[in-house]
XYZ file of C-alpha atoms in Angstrom:
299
model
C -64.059 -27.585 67.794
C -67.287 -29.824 68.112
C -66.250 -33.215 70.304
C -67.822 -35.150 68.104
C -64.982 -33.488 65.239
C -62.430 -36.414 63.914
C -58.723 -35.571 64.083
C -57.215 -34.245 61.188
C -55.018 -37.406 61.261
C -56.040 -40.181 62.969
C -53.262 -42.376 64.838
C -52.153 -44.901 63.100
C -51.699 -48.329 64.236
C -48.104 -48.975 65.664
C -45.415 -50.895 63.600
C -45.543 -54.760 64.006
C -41.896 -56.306 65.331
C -39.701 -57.385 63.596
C -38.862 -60.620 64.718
C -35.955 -61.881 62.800
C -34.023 -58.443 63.096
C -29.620 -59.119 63.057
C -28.118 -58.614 66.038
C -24.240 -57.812 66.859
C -23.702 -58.278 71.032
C -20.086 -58.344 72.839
C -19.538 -60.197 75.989
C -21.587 -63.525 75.094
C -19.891 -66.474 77.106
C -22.309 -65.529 80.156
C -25.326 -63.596 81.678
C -27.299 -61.299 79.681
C -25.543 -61.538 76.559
C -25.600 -65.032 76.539
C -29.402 -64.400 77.684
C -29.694 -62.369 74.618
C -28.199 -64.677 72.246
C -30.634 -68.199 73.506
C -33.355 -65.666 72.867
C -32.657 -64.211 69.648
C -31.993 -67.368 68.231
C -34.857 -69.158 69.689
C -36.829 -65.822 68.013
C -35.737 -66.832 64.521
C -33.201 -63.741 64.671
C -29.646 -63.684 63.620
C -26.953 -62.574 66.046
C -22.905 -62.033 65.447
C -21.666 -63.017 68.962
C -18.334 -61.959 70.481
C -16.614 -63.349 73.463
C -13.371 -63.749 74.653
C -13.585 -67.890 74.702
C -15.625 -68.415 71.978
C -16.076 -72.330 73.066
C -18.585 -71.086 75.534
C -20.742 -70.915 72.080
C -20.487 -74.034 70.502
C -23.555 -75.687 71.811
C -25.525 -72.406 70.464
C -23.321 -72.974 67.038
C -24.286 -76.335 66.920
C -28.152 -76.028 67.222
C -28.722 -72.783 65.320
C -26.534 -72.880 62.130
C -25.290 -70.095 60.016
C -27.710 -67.425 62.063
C -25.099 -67.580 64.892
C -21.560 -66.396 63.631
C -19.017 -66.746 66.774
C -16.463 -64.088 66.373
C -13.539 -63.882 69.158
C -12.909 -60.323 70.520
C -11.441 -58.726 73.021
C -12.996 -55.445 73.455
C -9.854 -53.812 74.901
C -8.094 -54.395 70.957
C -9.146 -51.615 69.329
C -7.567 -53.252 66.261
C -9.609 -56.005 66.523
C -13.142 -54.512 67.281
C -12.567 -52.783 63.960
C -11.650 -55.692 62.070
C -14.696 -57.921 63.661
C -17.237 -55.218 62.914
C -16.561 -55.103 60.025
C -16.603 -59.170 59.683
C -20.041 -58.797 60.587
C -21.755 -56.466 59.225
C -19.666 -58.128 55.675
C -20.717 -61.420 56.398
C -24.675 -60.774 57.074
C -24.894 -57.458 55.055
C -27.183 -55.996 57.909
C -27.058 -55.716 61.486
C -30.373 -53.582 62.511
C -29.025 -53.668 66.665
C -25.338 -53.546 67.755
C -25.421 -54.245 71.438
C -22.282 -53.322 74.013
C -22.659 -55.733 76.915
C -18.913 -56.795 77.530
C -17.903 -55.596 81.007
C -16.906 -56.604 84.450
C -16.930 -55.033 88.099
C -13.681 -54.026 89.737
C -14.198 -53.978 93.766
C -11.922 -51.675 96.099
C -11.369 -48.682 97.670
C -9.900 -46.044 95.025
C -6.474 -46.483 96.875
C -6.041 -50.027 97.214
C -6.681 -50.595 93.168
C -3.735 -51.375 91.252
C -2.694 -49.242 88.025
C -3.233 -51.700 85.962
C -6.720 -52.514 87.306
C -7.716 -49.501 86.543
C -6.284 -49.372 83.405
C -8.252 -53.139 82.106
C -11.523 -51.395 83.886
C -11.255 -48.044 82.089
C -10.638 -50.013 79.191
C -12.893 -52.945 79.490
C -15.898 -50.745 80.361
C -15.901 -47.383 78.794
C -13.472 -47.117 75.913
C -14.228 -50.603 74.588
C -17.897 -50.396 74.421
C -16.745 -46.219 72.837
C -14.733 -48.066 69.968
C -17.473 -50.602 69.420
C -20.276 -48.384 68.636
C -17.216 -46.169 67.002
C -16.731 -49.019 64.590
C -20.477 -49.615 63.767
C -21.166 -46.271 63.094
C -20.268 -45.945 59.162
C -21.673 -49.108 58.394
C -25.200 -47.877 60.136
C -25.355 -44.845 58.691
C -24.444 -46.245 54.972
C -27.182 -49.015 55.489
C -29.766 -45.823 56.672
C -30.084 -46.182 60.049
C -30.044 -48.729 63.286
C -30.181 -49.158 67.019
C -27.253 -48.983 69.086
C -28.036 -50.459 72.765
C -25.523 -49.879 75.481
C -25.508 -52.331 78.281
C -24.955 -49.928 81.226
C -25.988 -50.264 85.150
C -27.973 -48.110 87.440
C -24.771 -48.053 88.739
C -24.691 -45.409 86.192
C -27.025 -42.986 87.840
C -25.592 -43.875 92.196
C -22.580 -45.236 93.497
C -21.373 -47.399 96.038
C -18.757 -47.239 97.608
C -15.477 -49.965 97.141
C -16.889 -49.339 93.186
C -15.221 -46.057 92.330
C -13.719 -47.200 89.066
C -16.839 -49.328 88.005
C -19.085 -46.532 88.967
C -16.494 -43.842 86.783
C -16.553 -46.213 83.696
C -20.886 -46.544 83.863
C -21.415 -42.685 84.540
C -18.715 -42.067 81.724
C -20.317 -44.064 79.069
C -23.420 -42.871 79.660
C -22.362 -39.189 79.130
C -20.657 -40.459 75.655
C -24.267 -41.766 74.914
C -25.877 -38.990 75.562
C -23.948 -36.965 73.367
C -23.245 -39.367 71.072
C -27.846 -39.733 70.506
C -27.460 -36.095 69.287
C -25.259 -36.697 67.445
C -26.067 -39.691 65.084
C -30.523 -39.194 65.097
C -29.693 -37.254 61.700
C -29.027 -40.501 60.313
C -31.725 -42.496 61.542
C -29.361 -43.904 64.196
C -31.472 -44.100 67.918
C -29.053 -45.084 70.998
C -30.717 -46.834 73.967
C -29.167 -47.083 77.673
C -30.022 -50.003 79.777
C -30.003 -49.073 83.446
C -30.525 -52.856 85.410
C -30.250 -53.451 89.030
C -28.604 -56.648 90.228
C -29.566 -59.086 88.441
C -29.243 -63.075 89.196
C -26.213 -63.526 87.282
C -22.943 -65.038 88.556
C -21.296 -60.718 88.660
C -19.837 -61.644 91.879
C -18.575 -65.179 91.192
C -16.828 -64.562 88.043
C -17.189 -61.004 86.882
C -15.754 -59.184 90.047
C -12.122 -58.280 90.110
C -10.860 -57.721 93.604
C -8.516 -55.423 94.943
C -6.341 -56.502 97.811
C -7.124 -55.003 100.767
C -5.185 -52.237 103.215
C -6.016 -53.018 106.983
C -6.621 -49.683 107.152
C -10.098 -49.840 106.214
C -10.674 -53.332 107.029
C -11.685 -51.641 110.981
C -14.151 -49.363 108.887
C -17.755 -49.444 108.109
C -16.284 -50.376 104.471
C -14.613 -52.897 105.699
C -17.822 -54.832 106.490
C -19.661 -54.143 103.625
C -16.665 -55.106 101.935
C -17.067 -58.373 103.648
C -20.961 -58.456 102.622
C -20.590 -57.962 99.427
C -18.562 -60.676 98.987
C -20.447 -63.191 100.835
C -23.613 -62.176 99.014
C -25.377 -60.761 101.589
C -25.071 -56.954 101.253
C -27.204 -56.966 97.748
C -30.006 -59.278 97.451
C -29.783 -60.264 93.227
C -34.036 -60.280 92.532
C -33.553 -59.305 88.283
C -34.166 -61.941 86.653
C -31.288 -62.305 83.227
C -33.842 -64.010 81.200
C -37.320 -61.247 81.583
C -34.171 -58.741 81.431
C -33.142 -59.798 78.114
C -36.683 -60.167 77.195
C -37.561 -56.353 77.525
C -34.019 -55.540 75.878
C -35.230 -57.620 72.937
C -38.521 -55.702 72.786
C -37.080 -52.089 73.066
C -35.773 -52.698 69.930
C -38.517 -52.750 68.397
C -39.839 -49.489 70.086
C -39.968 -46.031 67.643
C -38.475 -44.088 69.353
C -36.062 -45.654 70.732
C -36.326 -45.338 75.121
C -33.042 -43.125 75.791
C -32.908 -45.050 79.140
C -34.291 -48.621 80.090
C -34.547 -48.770 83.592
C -34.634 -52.689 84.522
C -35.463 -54.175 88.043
C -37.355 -52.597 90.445
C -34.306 -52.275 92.695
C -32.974 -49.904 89.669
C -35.971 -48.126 89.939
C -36.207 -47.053 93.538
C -32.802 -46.506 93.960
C -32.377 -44.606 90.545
C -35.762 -42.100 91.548
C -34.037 -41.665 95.138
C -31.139 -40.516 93.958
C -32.608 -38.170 91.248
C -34.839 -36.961 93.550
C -32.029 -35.520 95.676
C -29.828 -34.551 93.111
C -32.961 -31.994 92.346
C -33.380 -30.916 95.564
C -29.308 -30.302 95.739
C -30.154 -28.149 92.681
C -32.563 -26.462 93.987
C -30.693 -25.686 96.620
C -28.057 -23.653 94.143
C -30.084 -21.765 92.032
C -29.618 -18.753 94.203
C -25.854 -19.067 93.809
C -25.756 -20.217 90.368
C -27.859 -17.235 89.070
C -25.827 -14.915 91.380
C -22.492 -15.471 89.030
C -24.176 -14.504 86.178
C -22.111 -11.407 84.466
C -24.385 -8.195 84.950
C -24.668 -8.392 81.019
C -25.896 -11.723 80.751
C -29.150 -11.863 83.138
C -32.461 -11.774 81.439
């Protein structure tokens, strides 16, 4: 075909945002979702904010009216995320983007963690954010469709160590959401995962559970990154909450939606390291992996 030959179907020009979109986010008394919120609001948007101490919000309630409904939830009630979903999506008859951000870090070698830590973690982390986009799911697909944004880590994609149960909860919930994006597209439902390094927030301060430690590893390499970490110095914070929200807000307005939104260039380098190796481990296998083939099933 002749250069000079138009496309059958010239593209058309993209979508303008929707600016005053309704938002549902968990875990909104501090750092990005409380980043999210300011912004939203500020936007001309209308959000459905959950937190455990909803006072944190009443400055935000105060300014911004009936587009900011508080709603107290603990994400580890499964009760109670159904029964605040639905308050939401009842009381503004839309939400276009549900977005999972509760969550906390839980520091310590796999031995030294308490049952019960790792039962809040496991439950914090990975099945509360499951029952919260469990819970939106019938009222986005009766509605037609919406955006589902799960607040994850690069911590999803490496691991550290003295983070085993953080790291299990991030690499589990982003294998729900990858099955789970198959799963609901039929319905016009798209699923975003947001993949930030660290990020200038206060994690450590007040979003770090800490296990007590054995003396056995306090002699250890671990012992002194354990020691590092929690005087700030073994991970230098450069992610800024506020740009971070920013490009959250925006990917919501991208068709389709980004499967992954890698945030910080920390997150990036170490995220392409890692992948990098993991296909070169692969590479490694193939002669193996093909070699256990039954004689039936090779091509």
């Amino acid at each position: 075909m002749p250069a000079t030959t138009a496309p059958p179907h010239p593209p058309q020009p993209p979508h303008p945002p929707h600016p005053h979109k309704t938002w549902f986010i968990t875990g909104t008394s501090s750092g990005i979702g409380r980043q999210l919120t300011e912004l939203l609001l500020v936007r001309g948007c209308r959000v459905a904010a959950t937190a455990r101490r909803t006072e944190t919000l009443d400055d935000l309630a105060a300014e911004h009216g009936d587009r900011l409904r508080v709603l107290s939830l603990d994400v580890t009630d499964t009760p109670a995320v159904r029964r605040v979903v639905d308050e939401a999506f009842a009381a503004f008859g839309r939400i276009d983007v549900v977005v999972n951000n509760a969550g906390y870090g839980l520091f310590g070698a796999a031995e030294e963690l308490t049952d019960e830590q790792i039962a809040r973690q496991l439950a914090t982390n990975l099945t509360g954010s499951i029952q919260v986009a469990r819970a939106a799911l019938p009222h986005l697909r009766e509605q037609g469709g919406g955006r589902i944004v799960q607040i994850s880590s690069i911590g999803g994609q490496i691991a550290f160590p003295l983070l085993s149960l953080y790291h299990a909860t991030k690499w589990g919930i982003e294998g729900f959401f990858e099955s789970l994006r198959q799963e609901v597209a039929p319905f016009g439902i798209q699923t975003t995962i947001v993949e930030p390094g660290a990020i200038r927030t206060a994690f450590i301060d007040r979003g770090l559970d800490q296990a007590a430690p054995l003396e056995a590893y306090e002699a250890t390499d671990l012992g002194e990154f354990r020691r590092s970490m929690l005087a700030g110095t073994a991970i230098d914070p450069i992610g800024d909450p506020a740009r971070l929200a920013r490009a959250v807000i925006d990917s919501a307005d991208q068709d389709p939606a980004p499967s992954r939104l890698v945030l910080g260039s920390d997150a990036y380098e170490m995220g392409r390291t890692a992948l990098t190796q993991r296909l070169a481990d692969l590479e490694a296998q193939r002669g193996v992996a093909y070699s256990t083939d039954a004689e039936d099933g090779r091509g």
